[in-house]
Amino acid sequence: MEAIEVTGLRKTYRGRDAVAGIDLVVARGEIFALLGPNGAGKTTTVEILEGHRRRTGGDVRVLGEDPGKAGSAWRSRIGIVLQDADDAADLTVHEMVRHVAGFYPSPRKPDEVIELVGLTAKRNSKIRTLSGGQRRRVDVALGIVGRPELLFLDEPTTGFDPEARRQFWELIRTLAGDGTTIVLTTHYLDEAETLADRLAVLAGGRIVAEGTPATLGGRGAAEALVSWRSDGELHTEQHADPSDLLRRLLDTGVDLTTLTVTRPTLEDTYLTLIGAAR
Ligand code: ATP
């Protein structure tokens, strides 16, 4: 059974389509990223999958059930990290994590979770005294303490410093390695590239491309751009396979410190897809 199966999903707000008929399958154990510009419909889609918003149309199965009708047993199998969690609580980190652990049938140990998200030094600090990035880590801790089979992360690393982002990526890989299915939305293309097994780009409520980070939008077949300088002049050539050109440049004694070989980055591909969808 797949973790998520969506066909023809639609959501209309006051007669306007925010999600205009999307099909999606996420396999068990997969890390799936949803990309797209502000207002593309990512949060709406994810909140419907979480059972937090009603859909206007289409068929949705999450862990085999319709999230619009599923009960608390289903809910306890899912972890959620919302975009704007408001947790300026008067509780300490440990108290909060322990409190939320109490809602689940077989939670992780609170101290284990606090360590996983790198907050051990803040275990006994009140949440309202934490920095923005540290509070976001508390959100992640609360999302995983119930040992979810499926974890939704809506822009999880917004406000993280670079080191915290790397640590968070490690955590996500560890969870996925243990079999947790992960669905994340992000505006960070490097995050999608490093984490996702597969990703989809949403624009205007539709999926405009879907694939692996390496193949999305024809990226795998894109030509390499070779550039170098000789006699003070910049030369560029595009080739599917630049081997012959590179050999020739070596033979002709071109200054190799000026040589670059590039293919479109995930960001280049993404921006092209989004531009074409306008
Ligand atoms: P972002 O990257 O900014 O988080 P998003 O892709 O998550 O954007 P959504 O929040 O799903 O986008 O919004 C999709 C569209 O639906 C937007 O045009 C938004 O204005 C509209 N929308 C979202 N929630 C509501 C609501 N509760 N009532 C009316 N319109 C809404």
PDB file of N, CA and C and ligand atoms in Angstrom, residues 13-14 18 36-44 53 83 155 187, ligand 1:
ATOM      1  N   TYR A  13     -11.526  28.317  -2.850  1.00  0.00           N
ATOM      2  CA  TYR A  13     -11.853  29.335  -1.848  1.00  0.00           C
ATOM      3  C   TYR A  13     -12.674  30.426  -2.545  1.00  0.00           C
ATOM      4  N   ARG A  14     -13.852  30.637  -2.105  1.00  0.00           N
ATOM      5  CA  ARG A  14     -14.760  31.641  -2.706  1.00  0.00           C
ATOM      6  C   ARG A  14     -14.746  31.575  -4.229  1.00  0.00           C
ATOM      7  N   ALA A  18      -7.689  27.072  -5.551  1.00  0.00           N
ATOM      8  CA  ALA A  18      -6.341  27.146  -4.975  1.00  0.00           C
ATOM      9  C   ALA A  18      -5.579  25.876  -5.335  1.00  0.00           C
ATOM     10  N   GLY A  36       7.171  25.068  -4.916  1.00  0.00           N
ATOM     11  CA  GLY A  36       6.290  25.970  -5.665  1.00  0.00           C
ATOM     12  C   GLY A  36       6.318  27.349  -5.060  1.00  0.00           C
ATOM     13  N   PRO A  37       5.993  28.380  -5.863  1.00  0.00           N
ATOM     14  CA  PRO A  37       6.054  29.759  -5.363  1.00  0.00           C
ATOM     15  C   PRO A  37       4.988  30.038  -4.309  1.00  0.00           C
ATOM     16  N   ASN A  38       5.096  31.171  -3.647  1.00  0.00           N
ATOM     17  CA  ASN A  38       4.084  31.583  -2.664  1.00  0.00           C
ATOM     18  C   ASN A  38       2.701  31.538  -3.320  1.00  0.00           C
ATOM     19  N   GLY A  39       1.763  30.924  -2.622  1.00  0.00           N
ATOM     20  CA  GLY A  39       0.390  30.883  -3.127  1.00  0.00           C
ATOM     21  C   GLY A  39       0.118  29.768  -4.123  1.00  0.00           C
ATOM     22  N   ALA A  40       1.084  28.874  -4.339  1.00  0.00           N
ATOM     23  CA  ALA A  40       0.924  27.802  -5.343  1.00  0.00           C
ATOM     24  C   ALA A  40      -0.094  26.743  -4.921  1.00  0.00           C
ATOM     25  N   GLY A  41      -0.327  26.629  -3.611  1.00  0.00           N
ATOM     26  CA  GLY A  41      -1.275  25.624  -3.127  1.00  0.00           C
ATOM     27  C   GLY A  41      -0.636  24.523  -2.293  1.00  0.00           C
ATOM     28  N   LYS A  42       0.615  24.706  -1.899  1.00  0.00           N
ATOM     29  CA  LYS A  42       1.328  23.659  -1.152  1.00  0.00           C
ATOM     30  C   LYS A  42       0.699  23.421   0.220  1.00  0.00           C
ATOM     31  N   THR A  43       0.543  24.508   0.987  1.00  0.00           N
ATOM     32  CA  THR A  43       0.011  24.363   2.342  1.00  0.00           C
ATOM     33  C   THR A  43      -1.421  23.840   2.295  1.00  0.00           C
ATOM     34  N   THR A  44      -2.198  24.339   1.351  1.00  0.00           N
ATOM     35  CA  THR A  44      -3.583  23.857   1.211  1.00  0.00           C
ATOM     36  C   THR A  44      -3.582  22.349   0.975  1.00  0.00           C
ATOM     37  N   ARG A  53      -7.971  20.470   6.580  1.00  0.00           N
ATOM     38  CA  ARG A  53      -8.848  21.278   5.713  1.00  0.00           C
ATOM     39  C   ARG A  53      -9.711  20.346   4.910  1.00  0.00           C
ATOM     40  N   GLN A  83       3.492  25.294   9.542  1.00  0.00           N
ATOM     41  CA  GLN A  83       4.317  26.421   9.110  1.00  0.00           C
ATOM     42  C   GLN A  83       4.440  27.471  10.205  1.00  0.00           C
ATOM     43  N   GLU A 155       7.666  23.779   5.463  1.00  0.00           N
ATOM     44  CA  GLU A 155       8.803  24.711   5.558  1.00  0.00           C
ATOM     45  C   GLU A 155       9.544  24.560   6.893  1.00  0.00           C
ATOM     46  N   HIS A 187      11.049  26.108   0.360  1.00  0.00           N
ATOM     47  CA  HIS A 187      11.472  27.062  -0.671  1.00  0.00           C
ATOM     48  C   HIS A 187      12.972  26.948  -0.926  1.00  0.00           C
TER      49      HIS A 187
HETATM   50  P1  ATP B   1       3.454  29.729   0.591  1.00  0.00           P
HETATM   51  O1  ATP B   1       4.664  29.263  -0.134  1.00  0.00           O
HETATM   52  O2  ATP B   1       3.345  31.213   0.597  1.00  0.00           O
HETATM   53  O3  ATP B   1       3.263  29.098   1.939  1.00  0.00           O
HETATM   54  P2  ATP B   1       1.430  27.926  -0.558  1.00  0.00           P
HETATM   55  O4  ATP B   1       1.900  27.272  -1.811  1.00  0.00           O
HETATM   56  O5  ATP B   1       1.492  27.124   0.676  1.00  0.00           O
HETATM   57  O6  ATP B   1       2.177  29.309  -0.359  1.00  0.00           O
HETATM   58  P3  ATP B   1      -1.412  28.173  -0.015  1.00  0.00           P
HETATM   59  O7  ATP B   1      -1.268  28.719   1.358  1.00  0.00           O
HETATM   60  O8  ATP B   1      -1.859  26.763  -0.172  1.00  0.00           O
HETATM   61  O9  ATP B   1      -0.075  28.395  -0.858  1.00  0.00           O
HETATM   62  O10 ATP B   1      -2.420  29.124  -0.802  1.00  0.00           O
HETATM   63  C1  ATP B   1      -2.895  28.839  -2.124  1.00  0.00           C
HETATM   64  C2  ATP B   1      -3.916  29.905  -2.532  1.00  0.00           C
HETATM   65  O11 ATP B   1      -5.098  29.776  -1.743  1.00  0.00           O
HETATM   66  C3  ATP B   1      -3.435  31.342  -2.342  1.00  0.00           C
HETATM   67  O12 ATP B   1      -3.906  32.111  -3.418  1.00  0.00           O
HETATM   68  C4  ATP B   1      -4.096  31.773  -1.039  1.00  0.00           C
HETATM   69  O13 ATP B   1      -4.361  33.155  -1.061  1.00  0.00           O
HETATM   70  C5  ATP B   1      -5.390  30.976  -1.063  1.00  0.00           C
HETATM   71  N1  ATP B   1      -5.835  30.631   0.305  1.00  0.00           N
HETATM   72  C6  ATP B   1      -5.169  29.862   1.191  1.00  0.00           C
HETATM   73  N2  ATP B   1      -5.870  29.717   2.346  1.00  0.00           N
HETATM   74  C7  ATP B   1      -7.021  30.433   2.179  1.00  0.00           C
HETATM   75  C8  ATP B   1      -8.171  30.684   3.001  1.00  0.00           C
HETATM   76  N3  ATP B   1      -8.266  30.156   4.221  1.00  0.00           N
HETATM   77  N4  ATP B   1      -9.154  31.463   2.476  1.00  0.00           N
HETATM   78  C9  ATP B   1      -9.065  31.977   1.240  1.00  0.00           C
HETATM   79  N5  ATP B   1      -8.020  31.775   0.403  1.00  0.00           N
HETATM   80  C10 ATP B   1      -6.994  31.011   0.869  1.00  0.00           C
END
